[in-house]
PDB file of C-alpha atoms and ligand atoms in Angstrom:
ATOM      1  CA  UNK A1267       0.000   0.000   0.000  1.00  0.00           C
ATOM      2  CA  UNK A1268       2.787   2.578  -0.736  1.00  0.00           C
ATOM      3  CA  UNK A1269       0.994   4.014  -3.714  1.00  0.00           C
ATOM      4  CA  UNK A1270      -1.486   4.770  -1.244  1.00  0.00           C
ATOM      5  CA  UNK A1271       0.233   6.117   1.765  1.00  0.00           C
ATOM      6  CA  UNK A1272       2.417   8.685  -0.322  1.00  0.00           C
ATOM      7  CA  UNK A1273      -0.723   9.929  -2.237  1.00  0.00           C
ATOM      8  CA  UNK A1274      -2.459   9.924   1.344  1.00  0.00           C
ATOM      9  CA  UNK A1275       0.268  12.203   2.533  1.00  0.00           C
ATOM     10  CA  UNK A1276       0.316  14.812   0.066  1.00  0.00           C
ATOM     11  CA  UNK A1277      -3.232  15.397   1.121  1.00  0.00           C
ATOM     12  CA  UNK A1278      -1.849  15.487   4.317  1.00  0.00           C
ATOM     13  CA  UNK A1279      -3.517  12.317   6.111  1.00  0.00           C
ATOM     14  CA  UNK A1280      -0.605  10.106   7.959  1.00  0.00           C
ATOM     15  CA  UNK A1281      -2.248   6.225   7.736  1.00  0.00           C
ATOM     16  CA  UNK A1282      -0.370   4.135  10.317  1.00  0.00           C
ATOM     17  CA  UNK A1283       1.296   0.641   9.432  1.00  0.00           C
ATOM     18  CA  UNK A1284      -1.702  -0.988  11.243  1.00  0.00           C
ATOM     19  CA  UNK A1285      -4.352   1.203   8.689  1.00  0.00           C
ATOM     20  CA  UNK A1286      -2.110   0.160   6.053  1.00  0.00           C
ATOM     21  CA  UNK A1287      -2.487  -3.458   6.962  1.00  0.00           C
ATOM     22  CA  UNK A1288      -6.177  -2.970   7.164  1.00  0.00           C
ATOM     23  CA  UNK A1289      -6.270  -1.371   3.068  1.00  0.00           C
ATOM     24  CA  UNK A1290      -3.680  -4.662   2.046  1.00  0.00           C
ATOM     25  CA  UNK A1291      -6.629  -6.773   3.692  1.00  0.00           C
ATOM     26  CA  UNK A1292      -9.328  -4.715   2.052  1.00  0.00           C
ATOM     27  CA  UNK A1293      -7.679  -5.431  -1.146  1.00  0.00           C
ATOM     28  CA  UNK A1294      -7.235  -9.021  -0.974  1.00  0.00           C
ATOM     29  CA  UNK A1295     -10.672  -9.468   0.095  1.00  0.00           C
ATOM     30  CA  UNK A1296     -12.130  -7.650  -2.700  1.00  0.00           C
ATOM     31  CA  UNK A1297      -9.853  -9.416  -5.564  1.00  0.00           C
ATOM     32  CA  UNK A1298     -11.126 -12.615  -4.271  1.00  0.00           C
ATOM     33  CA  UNK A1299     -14.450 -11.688  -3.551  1.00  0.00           C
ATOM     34  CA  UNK A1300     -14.581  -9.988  -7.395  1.00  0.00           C
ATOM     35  CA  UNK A1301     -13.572 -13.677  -8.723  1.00  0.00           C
ATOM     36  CA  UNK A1302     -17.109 -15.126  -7.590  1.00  0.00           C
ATOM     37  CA  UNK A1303     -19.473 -11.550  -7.429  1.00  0.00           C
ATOM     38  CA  UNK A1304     -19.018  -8.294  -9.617  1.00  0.00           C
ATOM     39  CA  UNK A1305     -18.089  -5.796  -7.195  1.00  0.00           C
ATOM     40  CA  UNK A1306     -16.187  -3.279  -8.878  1.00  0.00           C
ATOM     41  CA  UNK A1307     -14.314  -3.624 -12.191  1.00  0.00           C
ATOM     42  CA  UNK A1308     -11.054  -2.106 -10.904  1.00  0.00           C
ATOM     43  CA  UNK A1309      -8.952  -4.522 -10.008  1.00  0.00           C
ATOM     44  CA  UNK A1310      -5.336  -3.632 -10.208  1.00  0.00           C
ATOM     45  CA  UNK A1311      -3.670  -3.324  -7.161  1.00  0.00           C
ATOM     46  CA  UNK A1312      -2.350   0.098  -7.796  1.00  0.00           C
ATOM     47  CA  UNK A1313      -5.447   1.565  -9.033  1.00  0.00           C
ATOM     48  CA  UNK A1314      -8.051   0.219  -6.147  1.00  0.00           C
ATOM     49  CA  UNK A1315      -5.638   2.205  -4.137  1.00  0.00           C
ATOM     50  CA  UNK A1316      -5.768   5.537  -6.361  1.00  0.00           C
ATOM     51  CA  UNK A1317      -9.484   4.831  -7.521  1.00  0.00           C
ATOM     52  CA  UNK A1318     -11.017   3.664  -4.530  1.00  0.00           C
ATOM     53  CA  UNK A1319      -9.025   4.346  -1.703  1.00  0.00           C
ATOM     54  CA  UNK A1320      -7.466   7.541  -1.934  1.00  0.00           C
ATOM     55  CA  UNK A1321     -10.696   8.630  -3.749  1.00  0.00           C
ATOM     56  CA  UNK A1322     -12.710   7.470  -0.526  1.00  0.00           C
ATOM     57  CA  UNK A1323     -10.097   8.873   1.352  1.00  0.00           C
ATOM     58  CA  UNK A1324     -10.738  12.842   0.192  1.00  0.00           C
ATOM     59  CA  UNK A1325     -13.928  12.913   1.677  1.00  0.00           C
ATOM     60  CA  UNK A1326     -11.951  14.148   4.535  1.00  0.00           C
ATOM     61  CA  UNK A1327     -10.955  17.011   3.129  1.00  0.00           C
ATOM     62  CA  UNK A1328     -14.281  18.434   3.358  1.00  0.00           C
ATOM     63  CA  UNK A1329     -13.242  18.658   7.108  1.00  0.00           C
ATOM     64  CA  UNK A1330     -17.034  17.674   8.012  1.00  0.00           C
ATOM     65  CA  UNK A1331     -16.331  14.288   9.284  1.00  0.00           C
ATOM     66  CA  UNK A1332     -15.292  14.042  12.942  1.00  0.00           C
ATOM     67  CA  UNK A1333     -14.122  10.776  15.219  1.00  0.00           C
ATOM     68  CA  UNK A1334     -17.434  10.978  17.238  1.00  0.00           C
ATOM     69  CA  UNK A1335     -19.593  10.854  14.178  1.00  0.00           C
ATOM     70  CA  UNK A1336     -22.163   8.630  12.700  1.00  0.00           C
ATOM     71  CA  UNK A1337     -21.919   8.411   9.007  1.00  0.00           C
ATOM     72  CA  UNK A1338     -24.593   6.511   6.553  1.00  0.00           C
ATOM     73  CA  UNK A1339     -22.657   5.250   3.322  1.00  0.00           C
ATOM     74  CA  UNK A1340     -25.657   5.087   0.296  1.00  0.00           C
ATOM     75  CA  UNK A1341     -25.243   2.657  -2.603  1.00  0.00           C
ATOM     76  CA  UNK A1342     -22.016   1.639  -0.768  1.00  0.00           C
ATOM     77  CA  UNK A1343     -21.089  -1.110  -3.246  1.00  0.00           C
ATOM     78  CA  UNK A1344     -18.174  -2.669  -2.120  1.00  0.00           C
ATOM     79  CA  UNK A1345     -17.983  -0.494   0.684  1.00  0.00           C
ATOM     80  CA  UNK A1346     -16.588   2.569  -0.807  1.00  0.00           C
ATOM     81  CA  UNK A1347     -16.416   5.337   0.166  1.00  0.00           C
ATOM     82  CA  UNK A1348     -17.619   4.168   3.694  1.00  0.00           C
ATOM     83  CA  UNK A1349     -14.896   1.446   4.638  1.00  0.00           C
ATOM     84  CA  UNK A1350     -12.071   3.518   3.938  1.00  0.00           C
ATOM     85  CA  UNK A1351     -12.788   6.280   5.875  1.00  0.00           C
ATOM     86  CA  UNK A1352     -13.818   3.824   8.790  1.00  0.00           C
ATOM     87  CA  UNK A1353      -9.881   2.319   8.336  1.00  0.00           C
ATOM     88  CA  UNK A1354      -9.033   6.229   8.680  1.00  0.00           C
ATOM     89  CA  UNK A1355     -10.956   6.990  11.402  1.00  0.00           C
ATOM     90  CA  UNK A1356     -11.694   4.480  13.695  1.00  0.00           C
ATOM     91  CA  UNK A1357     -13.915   6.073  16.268  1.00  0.00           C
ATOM     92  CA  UNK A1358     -16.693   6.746  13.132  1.00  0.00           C
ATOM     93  CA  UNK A1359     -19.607   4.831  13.584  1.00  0.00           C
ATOM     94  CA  UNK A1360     -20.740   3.816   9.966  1.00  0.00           C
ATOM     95  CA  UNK A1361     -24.322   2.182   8.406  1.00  0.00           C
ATOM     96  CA  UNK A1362     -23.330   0.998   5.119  1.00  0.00           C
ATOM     97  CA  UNK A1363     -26.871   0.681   3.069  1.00  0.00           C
ATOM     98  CA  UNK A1364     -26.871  -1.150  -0.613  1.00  0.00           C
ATOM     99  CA  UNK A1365     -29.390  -2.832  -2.279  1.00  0.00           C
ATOM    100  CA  UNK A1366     -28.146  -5.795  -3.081  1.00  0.00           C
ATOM    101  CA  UNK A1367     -27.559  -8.839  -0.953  1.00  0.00           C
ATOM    102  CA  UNK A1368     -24.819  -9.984  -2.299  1.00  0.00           C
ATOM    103  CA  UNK A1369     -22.963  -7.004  -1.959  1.00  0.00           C
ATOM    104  CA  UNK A1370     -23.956  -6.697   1.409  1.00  0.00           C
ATOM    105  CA  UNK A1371     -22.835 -10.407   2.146  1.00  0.00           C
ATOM    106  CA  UNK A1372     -19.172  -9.499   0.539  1.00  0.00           C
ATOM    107  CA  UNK A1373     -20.043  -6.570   3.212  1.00  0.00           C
ATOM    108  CA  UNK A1374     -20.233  -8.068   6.420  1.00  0.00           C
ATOM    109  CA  UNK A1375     -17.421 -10.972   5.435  1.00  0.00           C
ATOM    110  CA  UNK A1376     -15.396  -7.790   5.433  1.00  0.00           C
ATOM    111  CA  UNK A1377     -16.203  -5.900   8.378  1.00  0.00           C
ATOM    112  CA  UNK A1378     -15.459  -8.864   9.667  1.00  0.00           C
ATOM    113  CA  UNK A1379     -12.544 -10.007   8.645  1.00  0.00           C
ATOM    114  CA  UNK A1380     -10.984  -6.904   9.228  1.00  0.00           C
ATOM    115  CA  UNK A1381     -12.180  -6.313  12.895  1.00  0.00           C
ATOM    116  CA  UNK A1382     -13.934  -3.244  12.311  1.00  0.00           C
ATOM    117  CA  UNK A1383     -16.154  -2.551  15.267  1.00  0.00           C
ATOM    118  CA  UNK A1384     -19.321  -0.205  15.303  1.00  0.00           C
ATOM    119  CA  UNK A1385     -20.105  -0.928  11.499  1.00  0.00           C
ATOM    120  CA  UNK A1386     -22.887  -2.342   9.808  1.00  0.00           C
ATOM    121  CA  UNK A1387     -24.305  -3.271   6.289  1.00  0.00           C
ATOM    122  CA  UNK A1388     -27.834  -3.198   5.820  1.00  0.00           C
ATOM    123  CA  UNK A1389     -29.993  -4.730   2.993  1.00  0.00           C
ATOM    124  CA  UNK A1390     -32.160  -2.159   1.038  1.00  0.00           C
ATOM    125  CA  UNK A1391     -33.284   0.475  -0.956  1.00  0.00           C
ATOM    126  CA  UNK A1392     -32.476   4.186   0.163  1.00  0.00           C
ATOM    127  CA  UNK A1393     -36.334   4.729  -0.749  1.00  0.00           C
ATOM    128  CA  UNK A1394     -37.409   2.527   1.566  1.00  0.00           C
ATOM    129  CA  UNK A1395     -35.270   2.559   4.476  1.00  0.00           C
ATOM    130  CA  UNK A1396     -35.094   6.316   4.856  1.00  0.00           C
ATOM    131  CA  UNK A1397     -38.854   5.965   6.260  1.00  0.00           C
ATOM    132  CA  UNK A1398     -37.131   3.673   8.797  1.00  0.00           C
ATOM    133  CA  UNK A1399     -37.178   5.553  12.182  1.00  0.00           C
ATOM    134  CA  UNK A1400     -34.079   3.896  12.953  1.00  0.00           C
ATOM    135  CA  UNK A1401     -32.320   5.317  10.006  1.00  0.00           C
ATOM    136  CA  UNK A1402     -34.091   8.666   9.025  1.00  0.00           C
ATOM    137  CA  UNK A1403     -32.460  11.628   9.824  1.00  0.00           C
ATOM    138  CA  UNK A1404     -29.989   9.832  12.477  1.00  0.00           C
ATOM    139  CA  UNK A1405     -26.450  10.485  10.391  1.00  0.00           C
ATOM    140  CA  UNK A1406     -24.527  13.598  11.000  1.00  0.00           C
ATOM    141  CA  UNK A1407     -22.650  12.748   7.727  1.00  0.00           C
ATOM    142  CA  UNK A1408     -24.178  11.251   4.850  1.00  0.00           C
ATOM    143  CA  UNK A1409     -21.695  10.104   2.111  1.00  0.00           C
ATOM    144  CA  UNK A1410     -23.090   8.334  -1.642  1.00  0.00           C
ATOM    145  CA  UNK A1411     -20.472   8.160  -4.401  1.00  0.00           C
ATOM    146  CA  UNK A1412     -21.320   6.998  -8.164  1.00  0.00           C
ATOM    147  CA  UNK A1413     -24.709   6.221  -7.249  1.00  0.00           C
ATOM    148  CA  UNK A1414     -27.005   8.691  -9.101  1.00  0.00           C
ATOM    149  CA  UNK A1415     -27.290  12.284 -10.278  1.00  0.00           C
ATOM    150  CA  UNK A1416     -27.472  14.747  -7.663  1.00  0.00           C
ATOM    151  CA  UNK A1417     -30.819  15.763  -7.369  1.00  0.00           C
ATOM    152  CA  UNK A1418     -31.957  12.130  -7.258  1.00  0.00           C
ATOM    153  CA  UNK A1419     -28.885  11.405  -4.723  1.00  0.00           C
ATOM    154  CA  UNK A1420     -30.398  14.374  -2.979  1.00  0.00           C
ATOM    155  CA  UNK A1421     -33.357  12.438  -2.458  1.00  0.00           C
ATOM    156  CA  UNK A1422     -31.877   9.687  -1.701  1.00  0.00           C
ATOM    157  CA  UNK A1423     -29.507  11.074   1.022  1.00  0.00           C
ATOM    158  CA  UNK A1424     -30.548  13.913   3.201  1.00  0.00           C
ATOM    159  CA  UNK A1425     -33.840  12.049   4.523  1.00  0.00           C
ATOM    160  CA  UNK A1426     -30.583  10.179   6.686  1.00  0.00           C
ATOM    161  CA  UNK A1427     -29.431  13.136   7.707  1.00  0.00           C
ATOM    162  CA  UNK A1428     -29.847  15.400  10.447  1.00  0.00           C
ATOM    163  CA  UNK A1429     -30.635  18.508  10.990  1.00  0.00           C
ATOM    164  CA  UNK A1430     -26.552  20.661  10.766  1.00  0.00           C
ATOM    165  CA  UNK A1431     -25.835  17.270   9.592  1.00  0.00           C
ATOM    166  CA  UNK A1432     -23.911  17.394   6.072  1.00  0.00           C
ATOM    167  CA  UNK A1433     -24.312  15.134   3.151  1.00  0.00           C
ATOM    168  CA  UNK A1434     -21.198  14.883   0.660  1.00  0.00           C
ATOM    169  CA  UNK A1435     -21.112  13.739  -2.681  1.00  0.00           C
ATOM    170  CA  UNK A1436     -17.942  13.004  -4.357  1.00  0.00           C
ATOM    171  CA  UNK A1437     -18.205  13.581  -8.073  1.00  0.00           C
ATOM    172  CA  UNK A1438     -16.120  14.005 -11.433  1.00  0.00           C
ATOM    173  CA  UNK A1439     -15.621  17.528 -12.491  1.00  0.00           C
ATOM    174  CA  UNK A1440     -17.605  17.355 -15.675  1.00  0.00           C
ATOM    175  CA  UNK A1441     -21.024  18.726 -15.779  1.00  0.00           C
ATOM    176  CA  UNK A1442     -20.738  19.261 -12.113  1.00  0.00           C
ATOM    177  CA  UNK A1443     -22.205  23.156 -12.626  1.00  0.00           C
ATOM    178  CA  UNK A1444     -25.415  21.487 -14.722  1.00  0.00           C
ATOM    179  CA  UNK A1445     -25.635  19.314 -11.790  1.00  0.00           C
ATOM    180  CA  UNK A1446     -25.861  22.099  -9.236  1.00  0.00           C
ATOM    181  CA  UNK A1447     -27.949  23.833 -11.299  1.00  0.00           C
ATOM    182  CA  UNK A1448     -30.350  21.204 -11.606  1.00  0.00           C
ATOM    183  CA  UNK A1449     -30.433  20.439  -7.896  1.00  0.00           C
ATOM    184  CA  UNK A1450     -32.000  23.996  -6.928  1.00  0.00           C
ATOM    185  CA  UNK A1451     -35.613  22.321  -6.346  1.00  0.00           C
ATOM    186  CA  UNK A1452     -34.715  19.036  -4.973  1.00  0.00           C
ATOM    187  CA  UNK A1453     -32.300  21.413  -2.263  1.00  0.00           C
ATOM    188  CA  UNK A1454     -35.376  23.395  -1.568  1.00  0.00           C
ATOM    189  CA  UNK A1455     -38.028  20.643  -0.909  1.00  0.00           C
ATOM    190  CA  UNK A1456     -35.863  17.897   0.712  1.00  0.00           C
ATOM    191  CA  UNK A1457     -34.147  21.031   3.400  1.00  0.00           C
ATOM    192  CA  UNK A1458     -30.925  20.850   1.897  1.00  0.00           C
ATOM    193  CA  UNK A1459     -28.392  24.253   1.931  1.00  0.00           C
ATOM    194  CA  UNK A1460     -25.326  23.816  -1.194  1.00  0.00           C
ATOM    195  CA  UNK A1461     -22.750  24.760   1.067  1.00  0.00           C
ATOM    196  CA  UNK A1462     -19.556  24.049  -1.202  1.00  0.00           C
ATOM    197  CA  UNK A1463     -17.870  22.343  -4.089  1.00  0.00           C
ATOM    198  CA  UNK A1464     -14.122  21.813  -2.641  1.00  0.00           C
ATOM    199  CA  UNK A1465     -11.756  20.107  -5.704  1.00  0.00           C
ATOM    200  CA  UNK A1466      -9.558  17.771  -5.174  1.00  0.00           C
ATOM    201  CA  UNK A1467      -6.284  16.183  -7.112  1.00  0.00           C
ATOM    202  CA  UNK A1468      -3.368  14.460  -6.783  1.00  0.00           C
ATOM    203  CA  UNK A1469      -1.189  14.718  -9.908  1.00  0.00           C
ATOM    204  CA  UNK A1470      -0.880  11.988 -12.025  1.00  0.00           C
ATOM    205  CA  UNK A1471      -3.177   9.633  -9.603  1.00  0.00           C
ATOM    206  CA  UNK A1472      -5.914  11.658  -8.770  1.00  0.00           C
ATOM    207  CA  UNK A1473      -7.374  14.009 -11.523  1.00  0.00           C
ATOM    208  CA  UNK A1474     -10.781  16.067 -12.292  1.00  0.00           C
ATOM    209  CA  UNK A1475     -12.484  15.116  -8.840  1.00  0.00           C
ATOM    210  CA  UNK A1476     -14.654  17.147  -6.558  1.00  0.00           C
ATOM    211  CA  UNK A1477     -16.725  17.280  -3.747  1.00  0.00           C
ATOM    212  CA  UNK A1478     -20.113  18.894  -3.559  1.00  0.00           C
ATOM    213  CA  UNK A1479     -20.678  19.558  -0.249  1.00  0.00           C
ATOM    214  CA  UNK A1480     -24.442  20.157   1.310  1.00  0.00           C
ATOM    215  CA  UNK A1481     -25.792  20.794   4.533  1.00  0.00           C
ATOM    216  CA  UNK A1482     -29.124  19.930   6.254  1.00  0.00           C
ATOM    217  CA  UNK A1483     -31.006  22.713   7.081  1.00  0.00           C
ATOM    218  CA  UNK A1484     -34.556  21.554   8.118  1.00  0.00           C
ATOM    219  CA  UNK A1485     -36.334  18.621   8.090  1.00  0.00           C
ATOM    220  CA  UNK A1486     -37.241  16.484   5.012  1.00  0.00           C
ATOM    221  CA  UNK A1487     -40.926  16.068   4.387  1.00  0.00           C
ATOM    222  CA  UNK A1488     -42.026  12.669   5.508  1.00  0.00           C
ATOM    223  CA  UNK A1489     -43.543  11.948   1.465  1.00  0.00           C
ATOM    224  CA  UNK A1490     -39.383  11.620   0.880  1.00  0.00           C
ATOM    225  CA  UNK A1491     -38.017  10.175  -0.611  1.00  0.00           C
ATOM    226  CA  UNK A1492     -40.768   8.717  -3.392  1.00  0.00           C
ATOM    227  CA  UNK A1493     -41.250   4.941  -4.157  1.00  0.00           C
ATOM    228  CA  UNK A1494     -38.746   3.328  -5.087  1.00  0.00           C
ATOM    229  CA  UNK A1495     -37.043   4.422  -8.832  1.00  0.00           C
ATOM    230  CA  UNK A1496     -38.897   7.446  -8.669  1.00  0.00           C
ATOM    231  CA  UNK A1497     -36.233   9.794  -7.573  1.00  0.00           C
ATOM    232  CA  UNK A1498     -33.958   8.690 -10.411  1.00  0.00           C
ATOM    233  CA  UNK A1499     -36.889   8.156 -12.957  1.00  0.00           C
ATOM    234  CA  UNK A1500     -38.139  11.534 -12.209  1.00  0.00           C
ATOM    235  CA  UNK A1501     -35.760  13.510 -10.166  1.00  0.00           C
ATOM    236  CA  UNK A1502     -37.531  16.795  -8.311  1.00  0.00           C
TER     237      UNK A1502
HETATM  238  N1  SAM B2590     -20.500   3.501  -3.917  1.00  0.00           N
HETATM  239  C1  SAM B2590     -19.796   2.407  -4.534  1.00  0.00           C
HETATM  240  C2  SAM B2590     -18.569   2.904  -5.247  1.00  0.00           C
HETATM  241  O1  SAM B2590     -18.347   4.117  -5.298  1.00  0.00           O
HETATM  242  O2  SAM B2590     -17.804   2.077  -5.781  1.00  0.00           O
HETATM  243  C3  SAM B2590     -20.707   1.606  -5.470  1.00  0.00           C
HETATM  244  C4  SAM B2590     -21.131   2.325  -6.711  1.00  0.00           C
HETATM  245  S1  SAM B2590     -22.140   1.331  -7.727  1.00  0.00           S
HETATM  246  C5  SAM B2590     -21.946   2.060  -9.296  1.00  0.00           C
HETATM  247  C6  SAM B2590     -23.772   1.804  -7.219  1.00  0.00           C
HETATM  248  C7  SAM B2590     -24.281   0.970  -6.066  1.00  0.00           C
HETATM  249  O3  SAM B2590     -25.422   1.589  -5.508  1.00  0.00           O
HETATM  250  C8  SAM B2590     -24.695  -0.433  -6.464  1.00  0.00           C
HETATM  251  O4  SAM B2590     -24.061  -1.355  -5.636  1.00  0.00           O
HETATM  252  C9  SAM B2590     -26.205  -0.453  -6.316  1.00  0.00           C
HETATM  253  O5  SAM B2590     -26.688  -1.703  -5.924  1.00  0.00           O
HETATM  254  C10 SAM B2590     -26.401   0.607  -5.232  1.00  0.00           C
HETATM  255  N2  SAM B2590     -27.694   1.307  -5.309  1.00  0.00           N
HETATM  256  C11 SAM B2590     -28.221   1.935  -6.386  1.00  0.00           C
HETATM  257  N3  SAM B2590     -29.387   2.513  -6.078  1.00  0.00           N
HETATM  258  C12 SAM B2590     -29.607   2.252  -4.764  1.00  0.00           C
HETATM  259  C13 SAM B2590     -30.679   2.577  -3.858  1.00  0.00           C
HETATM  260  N4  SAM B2590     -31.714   3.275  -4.280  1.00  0.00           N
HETATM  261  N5  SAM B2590     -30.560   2.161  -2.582  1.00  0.00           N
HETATM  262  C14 SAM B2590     -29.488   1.432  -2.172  1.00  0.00           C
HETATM  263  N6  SAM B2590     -28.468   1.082  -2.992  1.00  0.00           N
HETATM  264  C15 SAM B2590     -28.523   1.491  -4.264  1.00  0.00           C
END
């Protein structure tokens, strides 16, 4: 993991030989893993790192996630962007939420495996468990990465978030102002606030990313989000 932990440090986050034995482990588990399920189709060892790990990793550059925080990962996939900034930051408490079980199985074999305490992967659609009570509006940090546009991810996120909670959405640079622009009405109706876009590179592993940055200003309507598909079939 020295790709990683030199690309880490330029953005200024020291990962310890114990969080670096934790990302070798993540690695291994998601090669093999990848042999029997499609999980992701980056595979190489250097670009999971660059691609998935350090990309996870610049969520904390945002400087809205603290130790003490509980953070809901949308769409989490193989666990990204959530399990790497769980390896960074131990004390998180994390709810990893993707809609398909096999994922989620891959999911808990890993939390497992690597010993990560206070984190769980739960089965479902954003749609549906948002009207959870044990889920909506419980997450001071709400993360989703390659999931959706962002007024659909809008939908789909800030019902899990509190109110002066933050959701972040890591995206690539291109058509990130016709995304914004778009978003205006879902902002307004769901109580989101655009706070920020903050960009983020590391030359020559890390290019043409940013993070769009929203706060949670008052509380989402209960009729949020729609049925299921309907906030990507017919975003607000
Ligand atoms: N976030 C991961 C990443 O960055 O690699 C996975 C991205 S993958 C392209 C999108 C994931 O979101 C899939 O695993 C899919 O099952 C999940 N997903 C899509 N819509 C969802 C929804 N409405 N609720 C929960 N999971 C969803």
């Amino acid at each position: 993991m020295e790709l990683l932990k030199k690309c880490a440090e330029k953005l200024g986050i020291i990962l310890s030989a114990h969080q670096l034995d934790l990302f070798e482990k993540y690695f291994n588990q998601l090669y093999a893993w990848n042999q029997k399920i499609n999980l992701t189709s980056v595979t190489g060892y250097e670009e999971v790192q660059t691609t998935h790990f350090l990309d996870s990793l610049t969520l904390l550059m945002t400087g809205k996630i603290r130790p003490d925080f509980r953070i809901a990962d949308i769409g989490s996939g193989a666990g990204l962007p959530g399990i790497p900034l769980k390896i960074a930051m131990p004390d998180i408490s994390l709810t990893l939420i993707e809609a398909t079980g096999k994922k989620v199985t891959f999911l808990r074999s890993l939390i497992e495996e690597l010993g990560l305490k206070d984190t769980a992967a739960i089965t479902g659609r954003a749609e549906d468990l948002a009207h959870d009570l044990h889920y909506r509006e419980k997450y001071d940090v709400v993360v989703s990465r390659a999931v959706a546009s962002l007024p659909a991810l809008n939908e789909l996120c800030l019902p899990f978030c509190k109110i002066g909670g933050t959701f972040i959405a890591p995206k690539k640079r291109e058509k990130l102002e016709e995304e914004l622009a778009a978003s205006t009405n879902s902002l307004k109706r769901l109580g989101g606030r655009f706070v920020k876009i903050e960009y983020v590179e590391v030359p020559d592993f890390l290019s043409r990313r940013a993070l769009i940055v929203i706060d949670k200003g008052s509380l989402t309507p209960s009729i949020y989000p729609r049925r299921s598909g309907m906030p990507q079939k017919n975003p607000l």
